mmCIF file of C-alpha atoms in Angstrom:
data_model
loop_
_atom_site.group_PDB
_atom_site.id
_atom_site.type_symbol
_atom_site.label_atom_id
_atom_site.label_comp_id
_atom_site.label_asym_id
_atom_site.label_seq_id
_atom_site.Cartn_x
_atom_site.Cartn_y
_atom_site.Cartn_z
ATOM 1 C CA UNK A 779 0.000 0.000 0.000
ATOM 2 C CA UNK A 780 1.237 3.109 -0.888
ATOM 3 C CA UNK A 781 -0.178 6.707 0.441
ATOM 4 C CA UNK A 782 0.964 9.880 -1.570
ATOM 5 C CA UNK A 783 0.204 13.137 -0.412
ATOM 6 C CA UNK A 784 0.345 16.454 -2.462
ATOM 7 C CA UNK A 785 2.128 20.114 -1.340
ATOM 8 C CA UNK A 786 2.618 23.160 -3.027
ATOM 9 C CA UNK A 787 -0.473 23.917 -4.663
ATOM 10 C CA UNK A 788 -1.429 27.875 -4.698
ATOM 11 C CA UNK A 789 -2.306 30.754 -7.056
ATOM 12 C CA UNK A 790 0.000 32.659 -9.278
ATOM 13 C CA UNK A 791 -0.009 34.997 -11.896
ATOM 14 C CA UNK A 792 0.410 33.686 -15.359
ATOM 15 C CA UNK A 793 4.226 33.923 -16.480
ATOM 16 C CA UNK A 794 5.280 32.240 -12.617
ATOM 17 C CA UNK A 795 6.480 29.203 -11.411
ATOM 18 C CA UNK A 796 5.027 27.012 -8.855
ATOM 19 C CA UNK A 797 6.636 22.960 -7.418
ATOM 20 C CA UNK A 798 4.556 20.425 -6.357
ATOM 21 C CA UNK A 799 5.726 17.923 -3.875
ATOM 22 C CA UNK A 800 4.112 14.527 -3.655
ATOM 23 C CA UNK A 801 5.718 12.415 -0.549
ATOM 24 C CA UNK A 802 5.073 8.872 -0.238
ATOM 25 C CA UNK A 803 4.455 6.649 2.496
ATOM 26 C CA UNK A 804 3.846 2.945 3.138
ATOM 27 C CA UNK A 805 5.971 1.493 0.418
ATOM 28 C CA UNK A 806 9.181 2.810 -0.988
ATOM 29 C CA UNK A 807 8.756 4.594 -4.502
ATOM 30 C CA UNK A 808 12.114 3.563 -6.232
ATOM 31 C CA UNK A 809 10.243 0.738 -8.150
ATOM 32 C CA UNK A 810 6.676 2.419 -9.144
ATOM 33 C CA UNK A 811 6.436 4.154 -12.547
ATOM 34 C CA UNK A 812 5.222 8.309 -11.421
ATOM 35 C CA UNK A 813 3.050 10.231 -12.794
ATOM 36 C CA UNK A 814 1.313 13.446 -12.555
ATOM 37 C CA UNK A 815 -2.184 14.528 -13.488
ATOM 38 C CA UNK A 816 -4.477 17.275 -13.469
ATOM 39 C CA UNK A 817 -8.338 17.691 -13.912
ATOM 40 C CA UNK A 818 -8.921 20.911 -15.698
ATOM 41 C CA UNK A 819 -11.500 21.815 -15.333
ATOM 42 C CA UNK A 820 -13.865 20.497 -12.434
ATOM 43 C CA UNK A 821 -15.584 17.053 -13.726
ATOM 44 C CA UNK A 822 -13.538 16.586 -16.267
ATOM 45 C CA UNK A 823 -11.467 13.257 -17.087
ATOM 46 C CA UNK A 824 -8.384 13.945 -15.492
ATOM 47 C CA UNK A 825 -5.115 14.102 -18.105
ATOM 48 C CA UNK A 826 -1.747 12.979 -18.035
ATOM 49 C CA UNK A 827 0.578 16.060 -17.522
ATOM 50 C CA UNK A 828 4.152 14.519 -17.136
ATOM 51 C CA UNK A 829 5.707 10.636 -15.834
ATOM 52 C CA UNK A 830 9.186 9.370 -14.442
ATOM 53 C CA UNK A 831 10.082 5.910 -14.725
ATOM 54 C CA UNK A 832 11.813 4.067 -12.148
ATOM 55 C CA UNK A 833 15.289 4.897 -14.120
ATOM 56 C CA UNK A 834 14.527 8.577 -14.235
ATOM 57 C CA UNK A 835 13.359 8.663 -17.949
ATOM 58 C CA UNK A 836 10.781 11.123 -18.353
ATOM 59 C CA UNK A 837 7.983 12.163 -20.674
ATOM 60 C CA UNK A 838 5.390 15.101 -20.844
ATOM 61 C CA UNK A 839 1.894 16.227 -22.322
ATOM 62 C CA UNK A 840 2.175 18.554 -25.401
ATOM 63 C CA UNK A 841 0.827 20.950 -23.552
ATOM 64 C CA UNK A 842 3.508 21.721 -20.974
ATOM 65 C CA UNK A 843 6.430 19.696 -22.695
ATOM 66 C CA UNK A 844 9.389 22.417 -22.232
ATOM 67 C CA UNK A 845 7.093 24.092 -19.317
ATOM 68 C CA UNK A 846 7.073 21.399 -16.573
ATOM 69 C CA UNK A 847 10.046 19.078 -15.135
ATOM 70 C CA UNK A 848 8.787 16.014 -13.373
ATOM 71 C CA UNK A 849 11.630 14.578 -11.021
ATOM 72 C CA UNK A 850 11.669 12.001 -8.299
ATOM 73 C CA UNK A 851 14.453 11.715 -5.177
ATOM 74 C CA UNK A 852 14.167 7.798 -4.308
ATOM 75 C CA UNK A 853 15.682 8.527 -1.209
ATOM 76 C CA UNK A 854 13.406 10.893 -0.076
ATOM 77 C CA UNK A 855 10.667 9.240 -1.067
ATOM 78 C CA UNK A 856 9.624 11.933 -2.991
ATOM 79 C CA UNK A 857 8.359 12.955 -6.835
ATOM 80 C CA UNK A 858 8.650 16.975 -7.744
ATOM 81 C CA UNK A 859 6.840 18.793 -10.517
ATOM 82 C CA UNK A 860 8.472 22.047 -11.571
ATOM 83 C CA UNK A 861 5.853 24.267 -13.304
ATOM 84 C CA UNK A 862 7.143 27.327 -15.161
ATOM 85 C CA UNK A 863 6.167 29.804 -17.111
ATOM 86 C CA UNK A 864 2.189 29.277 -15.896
ATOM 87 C CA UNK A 865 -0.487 29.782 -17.831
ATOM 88 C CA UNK A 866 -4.455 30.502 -17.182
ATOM 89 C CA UNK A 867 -5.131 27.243 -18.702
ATOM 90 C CA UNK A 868 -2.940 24.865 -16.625
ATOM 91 C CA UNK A 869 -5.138 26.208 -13.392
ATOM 92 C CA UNK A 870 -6.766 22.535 -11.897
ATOM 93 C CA UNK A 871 -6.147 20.511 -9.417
ATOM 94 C CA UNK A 872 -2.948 18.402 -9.875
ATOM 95 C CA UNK A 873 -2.748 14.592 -8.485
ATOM 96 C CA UNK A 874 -0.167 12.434 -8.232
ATOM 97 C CA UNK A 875 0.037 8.860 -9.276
ATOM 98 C CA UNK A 876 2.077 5.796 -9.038
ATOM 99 C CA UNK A 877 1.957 2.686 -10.865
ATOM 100 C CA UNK A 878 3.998 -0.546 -10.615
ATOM 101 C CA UNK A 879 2.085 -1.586 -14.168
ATOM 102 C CA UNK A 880 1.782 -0.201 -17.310
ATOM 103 C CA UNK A 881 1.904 3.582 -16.800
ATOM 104 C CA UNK A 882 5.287 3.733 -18.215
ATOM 105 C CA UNK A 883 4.879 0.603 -20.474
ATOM 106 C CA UNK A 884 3.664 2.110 -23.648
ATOM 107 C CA UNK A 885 3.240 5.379 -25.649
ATOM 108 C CA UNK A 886 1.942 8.267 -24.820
ATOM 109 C CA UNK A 887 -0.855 8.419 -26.092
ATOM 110 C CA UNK A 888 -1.778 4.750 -25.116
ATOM 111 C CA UNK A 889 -1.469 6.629 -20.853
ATOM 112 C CA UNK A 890 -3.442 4.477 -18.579
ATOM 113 C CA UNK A 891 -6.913 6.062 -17.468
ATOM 114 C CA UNK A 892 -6.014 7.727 -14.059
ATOM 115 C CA UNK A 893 -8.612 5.895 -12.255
ATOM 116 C CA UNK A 894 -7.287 2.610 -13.325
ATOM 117 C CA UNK A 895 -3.775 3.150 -12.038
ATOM 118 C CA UNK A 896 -2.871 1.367 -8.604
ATOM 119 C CA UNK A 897 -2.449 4.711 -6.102
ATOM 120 C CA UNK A 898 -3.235 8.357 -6.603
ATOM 121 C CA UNK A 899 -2.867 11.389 -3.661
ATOM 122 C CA UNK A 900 -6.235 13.531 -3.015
ATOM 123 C CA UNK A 901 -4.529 16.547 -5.223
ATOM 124 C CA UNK A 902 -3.320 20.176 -4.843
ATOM 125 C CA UNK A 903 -4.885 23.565 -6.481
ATOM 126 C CA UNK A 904 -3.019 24.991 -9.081
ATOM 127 C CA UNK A 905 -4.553 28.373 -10.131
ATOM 128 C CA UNK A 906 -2.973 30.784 -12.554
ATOM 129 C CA UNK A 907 -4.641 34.105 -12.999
ATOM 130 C CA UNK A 908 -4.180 36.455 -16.273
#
């Protein structure tokens, strides 16, 4: 059983940065595939934004590719997003995911459904006003 928790949500202006934290506990992370994901807006199917494989290979959404910089610190325990260079449309609330299956297995665009991945954290608010 693994338990994430998100930090580091808030509100910025569009243009700044924001990091979100997601710190593990239960299980150690060094084996699970990452991931974050957002649901923009409310009700909506929440997207993949960025994932980290257990080696530290990384890939991102389109939309934030050369924006965001998912890392992870193994010994911490701990996966980072780095959000720069915000914009309106990113605003959502951000969750964090790990996987020991296929949510780094396979393309992009073949990303697991979010609620079909084996643990997820309750999320952080990201807003970015214009």
């Amino acid at each position: 059983q693994v338990l994430l928790v998100e930090s580091g949500g808030g509100s910025v202006q569009a243009g700044g940065s924001l990091t979100l934290s997601c710190a593990a506990s239960g299980s150690t992370i060094d084996r699970y595939c990452m991931a974050w994901f957002r649901q923009v807006p409310a009700g909506k199917e929440r997207e993949g934004v960025a994932r980290i494989d257990s080696d530290g290979d990384s890939d991102y959404a389109d939309s934030v590719n050369g924006r965001f910089t998912i890392s992870r610190d193994n010994d911490k325990n701990t996966m980072y997003l780095q959000m720069n260079a915000l914009k309106p449309e990113d605003t959502g609330m951000y969750y964090c995911a790990a996987d020991g299956g296929m949510l780094c297995g396979g393309s992009w665009s073949r990303l697991p459904r979010f609620n079909d991945l084996g643990y997820w954290g309750q999320g952080a608010q990201v807003t970015v006003s214009s």
